[in-house]
DNA sequence: CCGTAAAGTTAACGTTGTTAACCAAAAAGT
DNA sequence: ACTTTTTGGTTAACAACGTTAACTTTACGG
């Protein structure tokens, strides 16, 4: 509360800076402490452990993504171009913010599993945004649209991970790839019949 | 060459055992050494560093996947069920071998990027397997099919990662999910027109 | 039998996440 | 106003990590 203070905020800020500037491997408690001008131990006053700190960053990223998706969904009134725009926004978010995307969706691997699921409510809300558009465009039961939205989510998610992992053909420009992804996504949701 | 020896093989074996039994975090040079009955330093005789060792495991996994996909593609002569079967095989490989899948596709994050790309030739061959089927079913140029195969690859890849990351609705059974994924994959490749 | 090269070991360096013990200053209680 | 408790922070250390330099042992060719 002191005027100097707000140490918690500064820790988060420097952690984010380190993450975005030098990648995930550079995010160590000691480096954050040095950047913020305190001791590594102090961080444990505000965060239970490194995972908790990372988790706070994940929430930041979720917020950022939600903003991106939200503003993208307000640009078009017609559902079809809106759908395209939202898919694009998600793909571009992942490509433009690889570090955030990594900790948000690719990282959790081992210990993250026991983390509070309700903290991912924001992520769920993003998924529901896709489901809403699907329902608007092609109708269907709530269960079906949610299911399709999940599949769509998988497609977008996988496209970004493969791009970030540089597993795509080097001769394939990213722009045509993501365009094709959106194209396929559209055909996928258009002709849903089974 | 001595009868006791083949230390390189034993290292790889124990690394794999540790990976599959206790997860990626348990794979440390020291633990492998202890499990195999040698010193950590000895590992560096056969592997440049930990990444190189992991990379050898990745190749193992790629081989395993290739076998799965290959045998799946021989079960059906008709292209459509064969397509389904191969998608299923890939999805099931990821779900059944989470540790392998993790190091094969999800891990690379930071340093892996400078790794020899040609070592992923096996992965590319798997991709071409999908492209071949696409060409067989719906024709099209080599470029288009490869592009569609990449998108399909993204979908399958993303579906597995989300499942492994437990980002899917808890009420959604894995079996219906992967079934829906294959379903959507099928509609995606059937009505390609743009 | 000797010299050389390969295979393995010991011991250490620097880094990591995390914790116990301690200290100072502010807040609260009486 | 004085004491007590809580809060915010530090120092020092532990155990584990990947990796390397220097040394020792083993095997083998001449």
XYZ file of C-alpha atoms (C1' of nucleotides) in Angstrom:
448
model
C 0.000 0.000 0.000
C 2.968 2.313 0.516
C 3.787 4.651 -2.333
C 7.019 2.875 -3.209
C 5.363 -0.455 -3.027
C 2.843 -2.311 -5.050
C 5.598 -4.881 -5.213
C 3.209 -7.533 -6.364
C 2.358 -5.482 -9.394
C 5.986 -4.771 -10.202
C 6.840 -8.448 -9.940
C 4.111 -9.315 -12.391
C 5.193 -6.535 -14.688
C 8.820 -7.594 -14.793
C 7.858 -11.228 -15.145
C 5.791 -10.275 -18.173
C 8.618 -8.164 -19.591
C 11.077 -11.020 -19.186
C 8.630 -13.460 -20.674
C 7.948 -11.360 -23.747
C 11.508 -10.169 -24.243
C 13.596 -13.243 -23.542
C 11.139 -16.114 -23.664
C 9.883 -18.522 -21.098
C 13.253 -19.966 -20.180
C 14.348 -16.549 -18.956
C 11.559 -16.400 -16.421
C 13.282 -17.468 -13.243
C 12.452 -16.266 -9.771
C 15.940 -14.868 -9.339
C 15.924 -12.940 -12.595
C 12.544 -11.456 -11.849
C 13.765 -10.467 -8.399
C 16.855 -8.834 -9.824
C 14.833 -6.974 -12.446
C 12.399 -5.705 -9.865
C 15.045 -4.916 -7.284
C 14.109 -7.296 -4.514
C 15.130 -10.712 -3.279
C 13.790 -13.961 -4.740
C 12.193 -14.759 -1.417
C 9.992 -11.698 -1.528
C 8.163 -13.081 -4.498
C 6.933 -15.917 -2.347
C 5.091 -13.408 -0.199
C 2.754 -12.660 -3.066
C 2.814 -15.913 -4.997
C 2.765 -19.402 -3.576
C 5.298 -20.631 -6.106
C 6.463 -20.115 -9.633
C 3.426 -21.857 -11.051
C 1.135 -19.420 -9.302
C 3.080 -16.533 -10.781
C 2.900 -18.041 -14.252
C -0.758 -18.557 -13.669
C -1.251 -14.871 -13.013
C 0.441 -14.219 -16.356
C -1.897 -16.713 -17.969
C -4.839 -14.709 -16.694
C -3.303 -11.587 -18.172
C -3.035 -13.367 -21.493
C -6.610 -14.606 -21.308
C -7.766 -11.069 -20.693
C -5.754 -9.846 -23.671
C -7.193 -12.532 -25.891
C -10.704 -11.802 -24.711
C -10.237 -8.156 -25.618
C -8.948 -9.064 -29.065
C -11.789 -11.455 -29.737
C -14.360 -9.070 -28.356
C -13.319 -6.162 -30.526
C -13.060 -8.464 -33.544
C -16.615 -9.650 -33.004
C -17.880 -6.070 -33.052
C -16.427 -5.159 -36.422
C -18.932 -7.045 -38.553
C -22.639 -7.371 -38.078
C -23.137 -10.207 -40.553
C -22.390 -13.501 -38.854
C -20.276 -15.070 -41.593
C -17.621 -12.356 -41.923
C -17.750 -11.986 -38.161
C -16.958 -15.632 -37.839
C -14.003 -15.266 -40.163
C -12.801 -12.218 -38.336
C -12.903 -13.915 -34.967
C -11.006 -16.930 -36.222
C -8.425 -14.607 -37.718
C -8.171 -12.676 -34.477
C -7.497 -15.834 -32.527
C -4.894 -17.060 -34.982
C -3.176 -13.715 -35.063
C -3.159 -13.458 -31.320
C -1.282 -16.739 -31.116
C 1.175 -15.750 -33.803
C 1.791 -12.278 -32.470
C 2.072 -13.342 -28.830
C 3.889 -16.648 -28.928
C 5.091 -16.431 -25.348
C 1.641 -15.743 -24.006
C 0.168 -18.469 -26.147
C 2.782 -20.872 -24.924
C 2.085 -20.367 -21.255
C -1.649 -20.109 -21.833
C -2.213 -23.299 -23.775
C 0.976 -25.211 -24.372
C 2.675 -25.147 -21.059
C 0.713 -26.534 -18.178
C 2.280 -29.932 -18.931
C 3.069 -31.613 -15.661
C 2.129 -29.864 -12.485
C -0.377 -27.416 -13.899
C -2.939 -30.178 -13.989
C -3.909 -29.787 -10.366
C -4.601 -26.115 -10.916
C -8.024 -24.623 -10.232
C -10.178 -25.286 -13.249
C -12.443 -22.375 -12.503
C -9.607 -20.018 -13.267
C -9.948 -21.020 -16.867
C -13.464 -19.642 -16.917
C -12.284 -16.862 -19.163
C -11.044 -19.444 -21.639
C -14.414 -21.128 -21.491
C -16.075 -17.822 -22.169
C -13.986 -17.490 -25.302
C -15.121 -20.924 -26.373
C -18.725 -19.932 -25.796
C -18.161 -16.952 -28.035
C -17.431 -19.375 -30.867
C -20.407 -21.497 -29.907
C -22.686 -18.448 -30.008
C -21.684 -17.612 -33.543
C -22.105 -21.197 -34.630
C -25.596 -21.269 -33.209
C -26.397 -17.992 -34.895
C -25.213 -19.203 -38.283
C -26.408 -22.744 -38.511
C -28.575 -23.322 -35.461
C -28.599 -26.681 -33.739
C -28.799 -27.802 -30.150
C -26.663 -26.213 -27.482
C -24.775 -29.449 -27.098
C -24.053 -29.760 -30.796
C -22.844 -26.206 -31.182
C -20.651 -26.516 -28.138
C -19.204 -29.693 -29.556
C -18.522 -28.092 -32.913
C -17.051 -25.058 -31.237
C -14.675 -27.342 -29.391
C -13.603 -28.957 -32.629
C -13.129 -25.534 -34.190
C -11.169 -24.497 -31.148
C -8.979 -27.551 -31.652
C -8.301 -26.624 -35.248
C -7.283 -23.059 -34.460
C -5.290 -24.174 -31.473
C -3.420 -26.824 -33.452
C -2.715 -24.465 -36.311
C -1.062 -21.996 -33.992
C 0.958 -24.611 -32.135
C 2.275 -26.101 -35.328
C 3.165 -22.688 -36.630
C 4.930 -21.755 -33.418
C 6.703 -25.086 -33.331
C 7.892 -24.410 -36.860
C 6.494 -27.704 -37.946
C 5.030 -26.224 -41.100
C 6.561 -26.311 -44.537
C 9.131 -23.563 -44.708
C 7.921 -22.686 -48.210
C 4.413 -22.092 -46.927
C 3.781 -18.454 -46.000
C 2.009 -18.008 -42.704
C -0.623 -15.757 -44.229
C -1.837 -18.298 -46.794
C -1.773 -20.982 -44.148
C -3.997 -19.169 -41.695
C -6.236 -18.133 -44.564
C -6.636 -21.764 -45.502
C -7.325 -22.658 -41.908
C -10.173 -20.157 -41.762
C -11.382 -21.389 -45.137
C -11.519 -24.968 -43.907
C -13.088 -23.883 -40.664
C -15.857 -22.251 -42.634
C -16.610 -25.301 -44.764
C -16.488 -27.402 -41.629
C -19.217 -25.476 -39.878
C -21.290 -24.766 -42.963
C -22.068 -28.303 -43.973
C -22.786 -29.838 -40.624
C -25.388 -32.516 -41.094
C -24.452 -35.805 -39.439
C 30.803 -53.719 -27.920
C 31.500 -55.683 -24.743
C 28.805 -58.080 -23.619
C 27.869 -56.045 -20.573
C 27.864 -52.835 -22.514
C 25.640 -51.312 -25.101
C 25.443 -48.530 -22.592
C 23.966 -46.167 -25.148
C 21.053 -48.512 -25.632
C 20.498 -48.945 -21.932
C 20.518 -45.195 -21.400
C 17.870 -44.739 -24.045
C 15.837 -47.566 -22.603
C 15.843 -46.197 -19.077
C 15.169 -42.695 -20.322
C 12.118 -44.031 -22.099
C 11.015 -45.983 -19.046
C 11.345 -42.914 -16.861
C 9.547 -40.796 -19.394
C 6.602 -43.142 -19.710
C 6.395 -44.044 -16.056
C 6.974 -40.756 -14.286
C 6.514 -38.129 -16.943
C 8.822 -35.662 -18.558
C 9.806 -33.878 -15.370
C 11.327 -37.088 -14.080
C 13.704 -37.328 -16.994
C 16.895 -35.911 -15.572
C 20.398 -36.935 -16.495
C 21.127 -37.940 -12.948
C 18.039 -40.111 -12.589
C 18.707 -41.840 -15.873
C 22.274 -42.471 -14.777
C 21.130 -43.918 -11.473
C 18.545 -46.110 -13.181
C 21.085 -47.414 -15.656
C 23.840 -47.792 -13.093
C 26.389 -45.322 -14.368
C 27.398 -41.752 -13.699
C 25.665 -38.754 -15.238
C 28.835 -37.884 -17.086
C 28.841 -41.135 -18.987
C 25.679 -40.122 -20.771
C 27.571 -37.269 -22.362
C 29.805 -39.778 -24.106
C 26.884 -40.916 -26.219
C 24.712 -37.807 -26.292
C 25.857 -34.229 -26.725
C 23.379 -32.981 -24.169
C 19.944 -33.611 -22.764
C 18.251 -32.255 -25.845
C 20.055 -34.749 -28.027
C 18.886 -37.546 -25.767
C 15.318 -36.291 -25.857
C 15.649 -36.051 -29.575
C 16.535 -39.706 -29.814
C 13.349 -40.431 -27.880
C 11.426 -38.265 -30.312
C 12.694 -40.401 -33.156
C 11.533 -43.474 -31.299
C 8.098 -41.932 -30.979
C 8.000 -40.971 -34.641
C 8.815 -44.533 -35.566
C 6.057 -45.791 -33.284
C 3.547 -43.404 -34.792
C 4.594 -44.317 -38.308
C 3.989 -47.971 -37.531
C 0.552 -47.220 -36.089
C -0.481 -45.108 -39.050
C 0.958 -47.575 -41.534
C -0.923 -50.540 -40.128
C -4.083 -48.455 -39.855
C -3.866 -47.522 -43.517
C -3.688 -51.177 -44.499
C -6.895 -52.209 -42.774
C -9.325 -50.702 -45.261
C -9.090 -50.650 -49.009
C -11.800 -48.048 -49.564
C -10.334 -44.570 -49.157
C -13.065 -43.060 -47.010
C -13.012 -45.591 -44.154
C -9.263 -45.680 -44.499
C -9.173 -41.958 -43.968
C -11.272 -42.266 -40.860
C -9.148 -45.086 -39.572
C -5.933 -43.138 -40.010
C -7.315 -40.094 -38.256
C -8.468 -42.317 -35.435
C -5.075 -43.960 -35.252
C -3.347 -40.626 -34.927
C -5.745 -39.389 -32.281
C -5.459 -42.577 -30.323
C -1.700 -42.559 -30.506
C -1.663 -39.147 -28.900
C -4.125 -40.117 -26.213
C -2.484 -43.439 -25.444
C 1.073 -42.090 -25.464
C 0.815 -38.666 -23.892
C 4.460 -38.530 -22.896
C 5.663 -39.385 -26.373
C 3.237 -36.950 -27.907
C 4.419 -34.264 -25.569
C 8.064 -34.550 -26.442
C 7.304 -35.142 -30.107
C 5.084 -32.155 -30.781
C 4.522 -30.053 -27.713
C 7.917 -29.732 -26.240
C 10.522 -28.218 -28.492
C 9.638 -24.824 -27.039
C 12.834 -22.883 -26.640
C 16.053 -24.479 -27.677
C 14.663 -27.235 -29.843
C 14.163 -24.742 -32.638
C 17.738 -24.879 -33.808
C 17.524 -28.608 -34.123
C 18.139 -30.326 -37.449
C 14.958 -30.018 -39.431
C 15.772 -33.024 -41.557
C 15.361 -35.214 -38.535
C 11.673 -34.529 -38.724
C 11.528 -36.142 -42.115
C 9.587 -38.986 -40.613
C 6.987 -36.512 -39.405
C 6.798 -35.081 -42.899
C 6.304 -38.557 -44.270
C 3.322 -38.960 -41.949
C 1.920 -35.719 -43.273
C 2.360 -36.938 -46.824
C 0.406 -40.015 -45.902
C -2.552 -37.778 -45.170
C -1.956 -35.824 -48.361
C -1.943 -39.035 -50.384
C -5.338 -40.044 -49.105
C -6.729 -36.596 -49.730
C -5.507 -36.699 -53.294
C -6.986 -40.137 -53.738
C -10.386 -39.095 -52.443
C -10.973 -35.692 -53.879
C -8.094 -35.041 -56.285
C -6.646 -31.571 -56.667
C -3.180 -30.216 -57.165
C -0.272 -31.413 -55.107
C -0.044 -28.027 -53.474
C -3.707 -27.952 -52.520
C -3.735 -31.412 -51.049
C -0.599 -30.719 -49.077
C -2.191 -27.551 -47.782
C -5.376 -29.338 -46.794
C -3.360 -32.106 -45.214
C -1.570 -29.521 -43.126
C -4.870 -28.072 -41.969
C -6.125 -31.544 -41.161
C -2.887 -32.206 -39.312
C -3.515 -29.036 -37.325
C -6.966 -30.177 -36.354
C -5.843 -33.578 -35.144
C -2.850 -32.092 -33.429
C -4.922 -29.463 -31.644
C -7.533 -31.965 -30.590
C -4.930 -34.108 -28.912
C -3.175 -31.226 -27.213
C -6.408 -29.877 -25.798
C -7.371 -33.303 -24.583
C -3.999 -33.860 -22.958
C -4.088 -30.393 -21.454
C -7.483 -31.243 -19.987
C -8.928 -28.151 -21.541
C -12.037 -29.979 -22.684
C -15.361 -29.993 -20.950
C -15.207 -32.533 -18.175
C -18.662 -33.756 -19.117
C -17.536 -34.528 -22.622
C -16.357 -38.130 -23.045
C -13.137 -38.453 -24.986
C -14.621 -41.021 -27.326
C -17.445 -38.791 -28.557
C -15.030 -35.925 -28.875
C -12.562 -37.712 -31.111
C -15.456 -39.128 -33.069
C -16.713 -35.621 -33.681
C -13.239 -34.524 -34.674
C -13.054 -37.220 -37.325
C -16.574 -36.348 -38.405
C -15.669 -32.709 -38.887
C -12.435 -33.672 -40.583
C -14.420 -35.664 -43.070
C -16.834 -32.863 -43.925
C -13.878 -30.525 -44.148
C -12.140 -32.500 -46.833
C -15.271 -33.621 -48.645
C -16.634 -30.241 -49.619
C -13.475 -28.501 -50.663
C -14.357 -26.049 -53.387
C -12.846 -22.615 -52.831
C 55.324 -55.038 -22.893
C 54.496 -50.553 -23.970
C 51.846 -46.580 -25.794
C 47.735 -44.829 -27.260
C 42.978 -44.203 -27.563
C 38.533 -45.006 -25.821
C 35.201 -45.482 -21.772
C 34.004 -43.965 -17.283
C 34.599 -41.732 -12.896
C 35.245 -37.944 -9.360
C 34.574 -33.461 -8.229
C 33.183 -29.244 -9.186
C 30.705 -24.833 -11.261
C 26.826 -22.218 -11.863
C 22.025 -22.296 -12.009
C 17.402 -23.524 -10.609
C 12.895 -23.495 -7.123
C 11.984 -23.271 -2.446
C 12.250 -22.792 2.676
C 13.699 -21.862 7.560
C 15.277 -18.331 10.536
C 15.694 -13.813 11.394
C 14.868 -8.683 11.398
C 12.634 -4.201 10.969
C 8.808 -1.406 10.855
C 4.102 -0.548 11.112
C -0.537 -1.626 13.270
C -3.317 -2.934 17.044
C -4.555 -3.603 21.907
C -4.782 -2.177 26.380
C 2.408 5.619 25.875
C 3.939 1.055 26.011
C 3.685 -3.517 24.615
C 2.349 -7.074 21.443
C 1.341 -8.898 17.118
C 1.192 -8.829 12.352
C 3.180 -7.597 7.935
C 6.984 -7.134 4.466
C 11.347 -8.165 3.659
C 16.200 -10.155 3.944
C 20.125 -13.594 4.512
C 21.629 -18.015 4.092
C 20.982 -22.380 2.983
C 19.160 -27.033 0.839
C 18.512 -30.144 -2.674
C 18.359 -30.914 -7.476
C 19.482 -29.607 -12.041
C 22.662 -29.617 -16.743
C 27.217 -29.525 -17.873
C 32.367 -29.672 -17.931
C 37.421 -30.222 -16.725
C 40.602 -33.365 -15.071
C 41.703 -37.801 -13.811
C 41.668 -42.937 -13.909
C 40.836 -47.207 -15.781
C 40.280 -50.439 -19.462
C 41.183 -52.386 -24.023
C 43.907 -53.049 -27.922
C 47.514 -52.604 -31.779
C 52.410 -52.854 -32.620
